[in-house]
Coordinates of C-alpha atoms in Angstrom, one line a residue:
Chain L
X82 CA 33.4 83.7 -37.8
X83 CA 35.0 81.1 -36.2
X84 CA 31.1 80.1 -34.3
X85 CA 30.3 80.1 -38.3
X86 CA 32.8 77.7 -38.9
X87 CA 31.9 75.7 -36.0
X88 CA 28.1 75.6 -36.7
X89 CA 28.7 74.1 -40.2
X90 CA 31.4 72.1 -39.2
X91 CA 28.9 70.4 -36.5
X92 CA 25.3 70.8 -37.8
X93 CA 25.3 67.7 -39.7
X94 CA 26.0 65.7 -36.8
X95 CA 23.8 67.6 -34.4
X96 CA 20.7 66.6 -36.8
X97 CA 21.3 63.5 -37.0
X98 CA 21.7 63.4 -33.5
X99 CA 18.3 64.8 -33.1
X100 CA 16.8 62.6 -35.7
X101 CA 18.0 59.9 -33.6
X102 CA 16.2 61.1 -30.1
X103 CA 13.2 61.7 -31.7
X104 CA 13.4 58.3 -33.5
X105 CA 13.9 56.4 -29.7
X106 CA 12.0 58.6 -28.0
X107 CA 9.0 58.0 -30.4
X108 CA 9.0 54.9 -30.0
X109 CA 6.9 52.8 -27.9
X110 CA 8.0 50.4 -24.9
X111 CA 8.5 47.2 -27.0
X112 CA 8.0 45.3 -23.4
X113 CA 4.5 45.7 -21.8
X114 CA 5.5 46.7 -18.4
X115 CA 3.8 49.3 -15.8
X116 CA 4.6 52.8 -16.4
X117 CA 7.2 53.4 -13.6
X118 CA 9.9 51.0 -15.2
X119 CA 9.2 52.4 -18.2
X120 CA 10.4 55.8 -17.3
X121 CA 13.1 53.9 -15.5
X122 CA 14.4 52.6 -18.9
X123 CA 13.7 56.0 -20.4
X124 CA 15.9 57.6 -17.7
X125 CA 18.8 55.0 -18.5
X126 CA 18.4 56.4 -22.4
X127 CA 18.2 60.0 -22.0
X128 CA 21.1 59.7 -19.7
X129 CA 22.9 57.5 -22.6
X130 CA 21.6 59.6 -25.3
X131 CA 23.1 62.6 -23.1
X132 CA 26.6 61.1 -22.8
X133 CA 26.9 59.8 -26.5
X134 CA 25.8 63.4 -27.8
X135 CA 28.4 65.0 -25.4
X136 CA 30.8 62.5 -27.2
X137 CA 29.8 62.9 -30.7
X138 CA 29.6 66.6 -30.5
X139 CA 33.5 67.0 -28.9
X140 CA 34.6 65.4 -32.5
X141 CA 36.3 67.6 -34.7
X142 CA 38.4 70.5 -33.7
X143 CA 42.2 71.2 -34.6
X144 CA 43.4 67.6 -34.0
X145 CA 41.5 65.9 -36.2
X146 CA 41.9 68.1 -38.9
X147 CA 45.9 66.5 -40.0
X148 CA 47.0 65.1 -43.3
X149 CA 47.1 61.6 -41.7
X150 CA 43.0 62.0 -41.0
X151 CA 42.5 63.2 -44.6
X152 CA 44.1 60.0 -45.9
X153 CA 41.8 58.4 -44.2
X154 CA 38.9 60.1 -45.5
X155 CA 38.7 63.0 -42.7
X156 CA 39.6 66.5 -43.9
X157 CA 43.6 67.5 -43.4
X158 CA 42.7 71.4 -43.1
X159 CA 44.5 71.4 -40.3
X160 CA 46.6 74.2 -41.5
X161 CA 44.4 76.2 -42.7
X162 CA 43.0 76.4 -39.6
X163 CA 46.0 77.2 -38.0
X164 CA 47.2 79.9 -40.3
X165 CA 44.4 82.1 -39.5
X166 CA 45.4 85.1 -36.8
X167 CA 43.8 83.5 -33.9
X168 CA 45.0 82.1 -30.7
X169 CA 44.6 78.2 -30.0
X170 CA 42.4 79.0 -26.9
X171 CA 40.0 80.9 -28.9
X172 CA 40.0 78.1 -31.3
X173 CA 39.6 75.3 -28.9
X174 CA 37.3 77.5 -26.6
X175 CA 34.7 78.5 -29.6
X176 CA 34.5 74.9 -30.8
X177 CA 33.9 73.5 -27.7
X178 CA 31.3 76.5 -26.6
X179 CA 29.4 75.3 -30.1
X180 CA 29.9 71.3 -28.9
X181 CA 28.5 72.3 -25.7
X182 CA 25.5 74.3 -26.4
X183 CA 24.8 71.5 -29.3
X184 CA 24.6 69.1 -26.6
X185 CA 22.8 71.1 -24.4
X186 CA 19.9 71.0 -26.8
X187 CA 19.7 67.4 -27.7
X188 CA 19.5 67.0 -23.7
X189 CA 17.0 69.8 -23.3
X190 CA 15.3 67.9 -26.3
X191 CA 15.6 64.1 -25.1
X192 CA 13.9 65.4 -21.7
X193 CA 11.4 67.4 -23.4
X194 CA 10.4 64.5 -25.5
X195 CA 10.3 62.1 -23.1
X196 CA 7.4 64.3 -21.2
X197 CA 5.3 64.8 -24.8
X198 CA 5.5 60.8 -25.5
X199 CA 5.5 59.1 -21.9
X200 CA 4.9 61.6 -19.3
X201 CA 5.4 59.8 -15.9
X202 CA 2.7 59.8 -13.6
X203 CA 2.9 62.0 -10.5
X204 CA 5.6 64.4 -11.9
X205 CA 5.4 68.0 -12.1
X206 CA 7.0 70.0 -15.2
X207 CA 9.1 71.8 -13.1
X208 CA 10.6 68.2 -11.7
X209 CA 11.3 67.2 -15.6
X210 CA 13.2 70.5 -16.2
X211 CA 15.6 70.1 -13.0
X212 CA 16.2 67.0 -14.3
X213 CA 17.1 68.6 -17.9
X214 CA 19.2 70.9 -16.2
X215 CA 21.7 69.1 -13.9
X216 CA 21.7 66.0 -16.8
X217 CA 23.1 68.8 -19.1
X218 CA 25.6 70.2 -15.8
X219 CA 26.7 66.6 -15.1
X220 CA 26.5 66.1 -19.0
X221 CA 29.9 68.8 -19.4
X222 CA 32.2 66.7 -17.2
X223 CA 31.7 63.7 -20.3
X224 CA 31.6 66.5 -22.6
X225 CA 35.2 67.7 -21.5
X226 CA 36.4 64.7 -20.9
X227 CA 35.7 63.5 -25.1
X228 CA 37.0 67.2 -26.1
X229 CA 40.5 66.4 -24.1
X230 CA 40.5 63.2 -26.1
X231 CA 40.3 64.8 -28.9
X232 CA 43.3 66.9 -28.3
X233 CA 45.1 64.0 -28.3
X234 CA 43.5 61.3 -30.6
X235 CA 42.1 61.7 -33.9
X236 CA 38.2 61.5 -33.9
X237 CA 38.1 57.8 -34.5
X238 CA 40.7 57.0 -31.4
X239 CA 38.5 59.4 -29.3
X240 CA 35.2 58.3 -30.0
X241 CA 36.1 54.8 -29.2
X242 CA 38.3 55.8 -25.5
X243 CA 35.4 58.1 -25.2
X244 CA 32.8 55.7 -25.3
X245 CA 35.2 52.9 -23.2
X246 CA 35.5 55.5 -20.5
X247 CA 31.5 55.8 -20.9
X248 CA 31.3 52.1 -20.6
X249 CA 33.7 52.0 -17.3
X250 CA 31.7 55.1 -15.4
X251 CA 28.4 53.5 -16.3
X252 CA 28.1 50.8 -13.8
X253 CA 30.2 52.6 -10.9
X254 CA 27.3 55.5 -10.7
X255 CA 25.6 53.0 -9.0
X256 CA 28.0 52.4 -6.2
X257 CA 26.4 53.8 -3.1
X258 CA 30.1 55.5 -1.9
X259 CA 32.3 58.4 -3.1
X260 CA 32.9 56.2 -6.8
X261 CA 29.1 56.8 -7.4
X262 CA 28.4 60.0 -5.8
X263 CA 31.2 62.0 -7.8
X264 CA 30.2 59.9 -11.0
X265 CA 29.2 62.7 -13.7
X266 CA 26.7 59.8 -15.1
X267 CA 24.3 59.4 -11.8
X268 CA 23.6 63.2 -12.2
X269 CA 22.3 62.9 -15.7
X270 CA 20.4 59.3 -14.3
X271 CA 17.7 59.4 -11.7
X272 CA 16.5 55.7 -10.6
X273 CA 13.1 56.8 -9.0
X274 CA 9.5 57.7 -10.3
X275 CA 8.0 60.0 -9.9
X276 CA 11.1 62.0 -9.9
X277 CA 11.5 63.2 -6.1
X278 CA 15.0 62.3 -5.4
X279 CA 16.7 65.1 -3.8
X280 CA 19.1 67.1 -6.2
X281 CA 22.5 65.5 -6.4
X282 CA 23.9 69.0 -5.7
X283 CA 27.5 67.0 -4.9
X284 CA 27.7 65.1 -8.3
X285 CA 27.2 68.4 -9.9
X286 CA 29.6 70.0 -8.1
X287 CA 32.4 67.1 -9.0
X288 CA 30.6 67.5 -12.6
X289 CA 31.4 71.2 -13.1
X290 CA 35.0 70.7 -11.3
X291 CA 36.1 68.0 -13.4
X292 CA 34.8 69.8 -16.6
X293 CA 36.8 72.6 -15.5
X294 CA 40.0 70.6 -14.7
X295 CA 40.1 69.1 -17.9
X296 CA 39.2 71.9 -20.0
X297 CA 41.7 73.6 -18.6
X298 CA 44.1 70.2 -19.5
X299 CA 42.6 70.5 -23.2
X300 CA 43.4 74.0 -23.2
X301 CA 47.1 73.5 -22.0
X302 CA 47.7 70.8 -24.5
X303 CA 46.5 72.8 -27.4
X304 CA 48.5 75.7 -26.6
X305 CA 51.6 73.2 -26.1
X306 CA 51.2 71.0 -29.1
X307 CA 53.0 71.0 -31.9
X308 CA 50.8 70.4 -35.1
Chain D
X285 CA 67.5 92.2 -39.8
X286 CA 64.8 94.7 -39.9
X287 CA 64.6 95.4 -43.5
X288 CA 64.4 91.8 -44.2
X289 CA 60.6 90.1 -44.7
X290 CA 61.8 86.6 -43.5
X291 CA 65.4 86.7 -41.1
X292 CA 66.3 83.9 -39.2
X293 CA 69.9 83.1 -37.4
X294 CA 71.3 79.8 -35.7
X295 CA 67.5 78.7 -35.6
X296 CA 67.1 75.0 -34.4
X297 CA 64.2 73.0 -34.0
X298 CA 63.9 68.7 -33.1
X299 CA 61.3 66.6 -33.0
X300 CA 62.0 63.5 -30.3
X301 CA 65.6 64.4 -30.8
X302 CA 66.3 64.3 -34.2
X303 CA 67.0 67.8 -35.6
X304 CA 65.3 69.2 -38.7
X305 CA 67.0 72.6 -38.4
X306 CA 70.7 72.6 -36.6
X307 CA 70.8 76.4 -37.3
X308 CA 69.5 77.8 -40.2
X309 CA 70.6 81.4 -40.8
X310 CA 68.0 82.6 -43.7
X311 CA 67.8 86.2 -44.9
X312 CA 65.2 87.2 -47.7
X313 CA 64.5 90.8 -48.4
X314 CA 61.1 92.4 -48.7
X315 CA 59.5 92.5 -52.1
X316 CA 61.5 89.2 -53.3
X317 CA 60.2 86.1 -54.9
X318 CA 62.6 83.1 -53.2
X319 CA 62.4 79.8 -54.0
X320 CA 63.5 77.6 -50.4
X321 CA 64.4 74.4 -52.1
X322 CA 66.3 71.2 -50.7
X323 CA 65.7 67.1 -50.5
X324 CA 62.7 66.1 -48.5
X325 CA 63.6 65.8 -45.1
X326 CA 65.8 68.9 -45.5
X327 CA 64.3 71.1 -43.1
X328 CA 61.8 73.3 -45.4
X329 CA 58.4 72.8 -44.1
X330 CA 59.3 73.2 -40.8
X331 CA 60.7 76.5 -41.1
X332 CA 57.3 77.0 -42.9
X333 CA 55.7 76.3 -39.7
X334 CA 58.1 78.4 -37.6
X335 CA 57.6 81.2 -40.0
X336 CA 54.0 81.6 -39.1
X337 CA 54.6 80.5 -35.3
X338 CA 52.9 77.6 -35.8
X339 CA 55.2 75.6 -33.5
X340 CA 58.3 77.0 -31.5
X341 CA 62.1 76.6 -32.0
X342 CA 64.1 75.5 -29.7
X343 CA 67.3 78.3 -30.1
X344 CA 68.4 80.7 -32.2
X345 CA 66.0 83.7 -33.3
X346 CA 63.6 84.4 -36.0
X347 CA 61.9 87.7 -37.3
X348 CA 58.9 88.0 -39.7
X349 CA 58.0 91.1 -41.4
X350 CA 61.0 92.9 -38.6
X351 CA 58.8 91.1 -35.7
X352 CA 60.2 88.8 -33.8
X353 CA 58.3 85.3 -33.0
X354 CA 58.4 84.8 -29.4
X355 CA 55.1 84.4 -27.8
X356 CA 51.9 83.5 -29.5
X357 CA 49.9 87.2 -29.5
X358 CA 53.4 87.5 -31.7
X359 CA 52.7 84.8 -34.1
X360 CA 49.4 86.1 -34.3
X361 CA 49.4 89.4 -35.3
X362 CA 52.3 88.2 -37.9
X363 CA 49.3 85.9 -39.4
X364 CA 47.5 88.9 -40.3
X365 CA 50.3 90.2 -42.4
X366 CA 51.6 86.4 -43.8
X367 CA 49.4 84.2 -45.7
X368 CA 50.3 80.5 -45.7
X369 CA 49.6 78.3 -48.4
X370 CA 50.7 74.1 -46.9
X371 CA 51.3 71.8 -49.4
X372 CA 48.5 69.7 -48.8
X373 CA 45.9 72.7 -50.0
X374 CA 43.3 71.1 -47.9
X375 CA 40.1 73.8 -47.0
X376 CA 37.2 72.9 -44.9
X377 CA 35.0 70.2 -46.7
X378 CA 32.0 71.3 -45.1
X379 CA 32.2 74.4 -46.5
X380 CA 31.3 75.8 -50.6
X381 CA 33.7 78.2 -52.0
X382 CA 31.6 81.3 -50.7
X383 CA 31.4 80.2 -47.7
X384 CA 35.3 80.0 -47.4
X385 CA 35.6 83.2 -48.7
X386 CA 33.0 84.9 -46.0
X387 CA 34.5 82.7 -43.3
X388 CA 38.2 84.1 -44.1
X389 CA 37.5 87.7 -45.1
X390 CA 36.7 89.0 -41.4
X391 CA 39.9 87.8 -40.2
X392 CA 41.4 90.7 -42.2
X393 CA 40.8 93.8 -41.5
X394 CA 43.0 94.6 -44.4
X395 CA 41.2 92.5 -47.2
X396 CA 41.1 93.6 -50.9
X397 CA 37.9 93.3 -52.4
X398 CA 38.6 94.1 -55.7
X399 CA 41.6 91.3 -55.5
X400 CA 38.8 89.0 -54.8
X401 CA 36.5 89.6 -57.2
X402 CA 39.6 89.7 -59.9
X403 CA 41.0 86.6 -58.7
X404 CA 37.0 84.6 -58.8
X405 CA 36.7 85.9 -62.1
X406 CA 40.2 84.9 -63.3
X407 CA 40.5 81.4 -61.8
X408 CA 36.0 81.3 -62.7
X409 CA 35.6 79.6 -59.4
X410 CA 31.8 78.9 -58.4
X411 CA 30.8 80.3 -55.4
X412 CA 28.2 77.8 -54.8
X413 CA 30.6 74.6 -55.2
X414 CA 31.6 72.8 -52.5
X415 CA 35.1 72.4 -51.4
X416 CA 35.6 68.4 -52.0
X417 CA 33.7 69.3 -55.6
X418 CA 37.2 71.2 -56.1
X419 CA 40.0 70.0 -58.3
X420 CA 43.4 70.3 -56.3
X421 CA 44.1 73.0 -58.9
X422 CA 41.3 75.0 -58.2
X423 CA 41.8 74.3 -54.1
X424 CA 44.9 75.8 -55.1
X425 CA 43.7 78.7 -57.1
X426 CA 41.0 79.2 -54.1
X427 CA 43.9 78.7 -51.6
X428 CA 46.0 81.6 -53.5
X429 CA 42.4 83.6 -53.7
X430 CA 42.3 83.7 -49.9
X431 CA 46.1 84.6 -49.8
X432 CA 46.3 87.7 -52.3
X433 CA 42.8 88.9 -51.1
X434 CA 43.9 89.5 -47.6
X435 CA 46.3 92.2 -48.3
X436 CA 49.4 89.7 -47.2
X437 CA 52.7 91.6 -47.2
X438 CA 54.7 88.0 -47.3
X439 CA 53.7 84.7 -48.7
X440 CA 54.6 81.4 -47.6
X441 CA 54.0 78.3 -49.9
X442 CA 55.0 74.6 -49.3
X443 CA 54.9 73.6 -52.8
X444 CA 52.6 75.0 -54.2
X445 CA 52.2 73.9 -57.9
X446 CA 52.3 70.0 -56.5
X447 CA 49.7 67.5 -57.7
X448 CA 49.0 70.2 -60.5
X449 CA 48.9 69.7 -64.2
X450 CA 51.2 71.8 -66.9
X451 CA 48.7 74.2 -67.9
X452 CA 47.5 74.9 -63.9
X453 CA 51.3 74.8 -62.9
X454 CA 52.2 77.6 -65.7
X455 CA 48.9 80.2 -64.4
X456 CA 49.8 79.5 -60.6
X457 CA 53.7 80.6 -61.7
X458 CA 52.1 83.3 -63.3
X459 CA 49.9 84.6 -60.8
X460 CA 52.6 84.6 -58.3
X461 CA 55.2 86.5 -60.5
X462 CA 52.5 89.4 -61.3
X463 CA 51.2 89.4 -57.2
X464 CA 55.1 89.4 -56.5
X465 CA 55.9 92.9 -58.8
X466 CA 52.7 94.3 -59.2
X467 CA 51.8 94.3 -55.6
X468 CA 55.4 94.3 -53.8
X469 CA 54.4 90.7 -52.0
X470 CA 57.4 89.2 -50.8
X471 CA 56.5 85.2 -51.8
X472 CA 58.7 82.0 -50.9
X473 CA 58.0 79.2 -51.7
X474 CA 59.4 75.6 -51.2
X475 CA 59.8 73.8 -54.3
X476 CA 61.2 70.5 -56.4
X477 CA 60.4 71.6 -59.5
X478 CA 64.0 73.3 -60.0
X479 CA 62.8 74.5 -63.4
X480 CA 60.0 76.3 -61.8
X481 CA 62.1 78.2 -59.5
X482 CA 64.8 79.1 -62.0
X483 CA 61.8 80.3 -64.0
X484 CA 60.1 83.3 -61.6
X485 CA 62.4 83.9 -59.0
X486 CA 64.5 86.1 -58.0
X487 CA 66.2 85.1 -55.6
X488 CA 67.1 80.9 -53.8
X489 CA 67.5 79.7 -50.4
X490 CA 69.0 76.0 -50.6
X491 CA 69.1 74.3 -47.6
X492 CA 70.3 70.8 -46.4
X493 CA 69.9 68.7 -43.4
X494 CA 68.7 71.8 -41.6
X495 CA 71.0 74.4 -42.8
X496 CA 71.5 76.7 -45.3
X497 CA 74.0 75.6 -48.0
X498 CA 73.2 78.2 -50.6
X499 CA 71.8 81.7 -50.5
X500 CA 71.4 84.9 -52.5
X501 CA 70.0 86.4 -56.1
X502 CA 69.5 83.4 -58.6
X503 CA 71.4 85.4 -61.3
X504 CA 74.6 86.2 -58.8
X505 CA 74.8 83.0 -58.1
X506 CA 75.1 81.9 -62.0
X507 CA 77.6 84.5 -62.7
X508 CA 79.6 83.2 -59.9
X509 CA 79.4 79.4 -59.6
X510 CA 81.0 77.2 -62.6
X511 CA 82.0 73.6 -63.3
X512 CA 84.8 72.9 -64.1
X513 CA 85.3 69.6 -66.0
X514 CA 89.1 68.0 -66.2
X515 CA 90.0 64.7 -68.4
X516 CA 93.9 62.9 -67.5
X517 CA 95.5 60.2 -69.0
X518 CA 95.3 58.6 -66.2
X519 CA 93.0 57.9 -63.1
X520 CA 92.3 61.7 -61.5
X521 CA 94.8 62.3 -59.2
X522 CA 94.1 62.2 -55.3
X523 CA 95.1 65.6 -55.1
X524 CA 92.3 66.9 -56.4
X525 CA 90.4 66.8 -53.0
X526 CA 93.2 68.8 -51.8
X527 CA 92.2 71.8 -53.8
X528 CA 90.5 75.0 -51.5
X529 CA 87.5 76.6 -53.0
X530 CA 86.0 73.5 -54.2
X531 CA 82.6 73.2 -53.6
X532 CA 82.0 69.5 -55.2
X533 CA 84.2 67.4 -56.6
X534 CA 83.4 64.3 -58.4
X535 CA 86.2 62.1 -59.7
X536 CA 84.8 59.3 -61.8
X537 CA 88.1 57.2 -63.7
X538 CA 90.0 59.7 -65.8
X539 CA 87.2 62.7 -65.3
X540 CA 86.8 64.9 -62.6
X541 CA 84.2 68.0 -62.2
X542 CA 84.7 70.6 -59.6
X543 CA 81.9 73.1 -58.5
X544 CA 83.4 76.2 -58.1
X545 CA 82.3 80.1 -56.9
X546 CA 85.7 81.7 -56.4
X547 CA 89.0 82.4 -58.2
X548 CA 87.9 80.0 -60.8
X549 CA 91.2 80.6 -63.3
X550 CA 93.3 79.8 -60.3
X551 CA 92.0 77.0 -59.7
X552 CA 92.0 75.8 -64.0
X553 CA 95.5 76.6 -63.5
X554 CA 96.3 74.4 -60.4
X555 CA 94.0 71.6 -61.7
X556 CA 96.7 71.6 -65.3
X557 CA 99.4 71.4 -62.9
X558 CA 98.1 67.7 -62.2
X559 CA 98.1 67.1 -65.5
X560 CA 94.8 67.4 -66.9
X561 CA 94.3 67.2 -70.4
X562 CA 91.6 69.1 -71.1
X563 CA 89.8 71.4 -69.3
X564 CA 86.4 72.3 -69.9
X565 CA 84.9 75.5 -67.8
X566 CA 80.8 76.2 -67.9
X567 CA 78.3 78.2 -66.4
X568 CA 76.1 75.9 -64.2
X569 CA 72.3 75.7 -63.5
X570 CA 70.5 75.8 -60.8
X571 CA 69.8 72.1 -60.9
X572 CA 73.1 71.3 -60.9
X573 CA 74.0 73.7 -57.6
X574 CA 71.3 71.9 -56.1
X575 CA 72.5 68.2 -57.2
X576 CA 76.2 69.0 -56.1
X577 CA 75.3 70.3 -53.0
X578 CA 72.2 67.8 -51.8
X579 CA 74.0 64.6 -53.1
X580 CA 75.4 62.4 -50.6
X581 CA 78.1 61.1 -52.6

């Protein structure tokens, strides 16, 4: 019951967040501009689409449910939550398993959508859905990162560090060294059309090992905290 | 310790230092209805929280239901036997009142059906309403819902007729003096409402800056405690605070009262010694137990 709870808690926010790709992605290029930089710029979105859904879906959970966020118009069912007979890792593990699929699809979505309204000339379907799947790989590392936030913050402190440590990773994924290679961000960008860059197979392994790292963090903290 | 539903000794807990329990030793017996009071501050909700292992102490020991809290597959498998009611009453606000019930009822394998279907037709809550639709009474009369229905052998409430009017206050009372006898539910709750507690329970736990100051059946503790009221000619005397078995003394000009619980006439005796005038002895309520032993003066 707890993926029930977790489906209602997040449904309204995974719409919206799907009413809001299909909205961009819909839309034409405002700026006339040969197709190639067009998918360039739709790259850039999907993979900021990708990280502001892995963001907005880690919301929520045990830590933003205290008194002092209901006061402030969040709910304070924080102990309700708590009094129920189930460990904190099952808690944090099936809200963050319904965050993650969640975000999964607005990725899968974003990159599906992208090939219906603009396919890009010279690339083959199979292409696009690599691309879908190491964006949504590389995607978990921001993913976990916004879920160990908010362990600590309430879900107004966390979506703004969230979306400043966004901010900071954004530019370095450019950097042609270790700073861009391991940066979570390049894996869910790809600068060249068609898409035939080889697969970043080492961004997606520091992906996956730094969403396990700080899963593992979240998990430590919740089972530590005192509510 | 066994026999007990809630048994706690030297317990401590701190947050950043400053202690909120400095050793609370709290026995209440199975199938009682206890009323936990004390100032704010005193030390009550967090021994809520440590009741259902919601955080951890940092000495003593504490048993729940005869099972000690030690490690968290402990605290949760006492959550399946204690329901918890905080004073907040805050459910999910994405949620109607069916849905809370459908989300909750799997957690327990020992739910009572027919309790929840009595208690929707008693409190006429709508299952289609959702939660922030909900008065805070009838949060609270869902809140109690979920806690009776579950087939909870102990109840824990952090004050739970708060924010509620007369009318609400008097059915929630109600409902948790019938639940108490009728189904052998061992309820404490925390409370300020003195008159409340005086009025179903059974049995008070008073505690102050973390410890227990006062404990046992609400009627024994009548019988025993009394005031004790002197008038002098003059100023009371000094000597007063020399007197043994005092639990309070207040001297104010030619008046004293004493709060007493043991050889009473001795004491009326010693107190005419000094020279009292008059002396006045009365039973004592529980608000006045309470004030005398809170008040920092």
């Amino acid at each position: 019951m707890l993926w029930y709870k977790a489906w209602l808690e997040t449904r309204w926010r995974f719409g919206f967040l799907l009413l809001c790709s299909i909205a961009l992605m819909a839309l034409p290029p405002v700026i006339p501009a040969p197709q190639a930089r067009w998918w360039i710029g739709f790259e850039m979105q999907i993979s900021l689409l990708g990280a502001f859904a892995a963001v907005y879906m880690a919301g929520s959970g045990i830590n933003t449910q205290t008194f002092y966020a209901a006061t402030s118009g969040f709910h304070g069912s924080m102990y309700f939550t708590l009094s129920m007979p189930v460990s904190r890792l099952r808690l944090l593990l099936t809200r963050a398993g319904v965050g993650a699929v969640e975000t999964a699809i607005v990725i899968s979505v974003n990159v599906a959508e992208s090939l219906y309204f603009h396919p890009p000339l010279g690339t083959t379907i199979q292409q696009i859905a690599v691309f879908g799947v190491r964006s949504i790989i590389c995607s978990m590392a921001v993913y976990a990162m916004a879920v160990l936030l908010s362990c600590l913050l309430d879900e107004m402190w966390m979506f703004t560090a969230s979306l400043i440590v966004v901010g900071f990773l954004y530019p370095l994924q450019f950097h042609n060294n270790w700073v861009g290679w391991l940066n979570p961000l390049r894996g869910m960008n790809l600068m060249t059309v068609p898409i035939t860059a080889p697969m970043p197979w080492l961004t997606m392994a520091s992906s996956v090992g730094i969403a396990a790292v700080l899963f593992w963090v979240s998990a430590t903290l919740v089972r530590r905290k005192e509510f | 310790m066994s026999g007990a539903a809630i048994a706690t000794h030297e317990l401590l807990k701190s947050y950043r230092g400053k202690a909120a329990l400095s050793g609370l030793t709290l026995d209440v017996p199975k199938g009682a209805l206890c009323g936990f009071l004390g100032r704010n501050g005193a030390g009550k909700t967090t021994t809520m929280k440590l009741l259902m292992g919601m955080i951890r102490s940092d000495g003593g020991s504490l048993e729940v239901l005869g099972k000690p809290i030690r490690t968290e597959a402990d605290a949760v498998a006492v959550r399946r036997r204690v329901a918890f009611v905080s004073e907040e009453k805050e459910l999910y606000p994405f949620m109607t009142v069916g849905q809370t019930i459908r989300f909750t009822r799997p957690f327990f394998p020992t739910w009572r059906k027919d309790l929840e279907e009595r208690y929707l037709k008693r409190f006429r809550l709508p299952l289609d309403k959702a939660i922030p639709k909900l008065s805070k009474g009838m949060r609270t009369q869902l809140m109690l819902l979920l806690a009776m229905a579950r087939g909870a052998e102990l109840l824990l409430m952090d004050e739970p007729t708060s924010g509620l009017d007369p009318a609400m206050t008097e059915d929630v009372l109600q409902e948790l003096a019938a639940l108490a006898s009728a189904e052998g539910v061992t309820v404490f709750f925390s409370s300020h409402q003195l008159a409340e507690v005086e009025q179903i329970c059974d049995r008070v736990a008073l505690i102050d800056q973390g410890r227990l100051v006062i404990e046992g059946d609400l009627d024994d503790l009548k019988a025993q405690y009394r005031r004790i009221l002197l008038v002098f000619n003059r100023d009371a005397p000094r000597e007063l605070e020399t007197l043994t078995g005092v639990d309070s003394l207040r001297m104010r000009g030619r008046t004293a009262s004493l709060l007493v619980h043991e050889d009473v006439d001795g004491l009326v005796k010693r107190a005419q010694l000094m020279g009292s005038l008059s002396v006045e002895v009365r039973p004592v309520a529980l608000k006045e137990l309470f004030l005398d032993h809170v008040r920092e003066d």
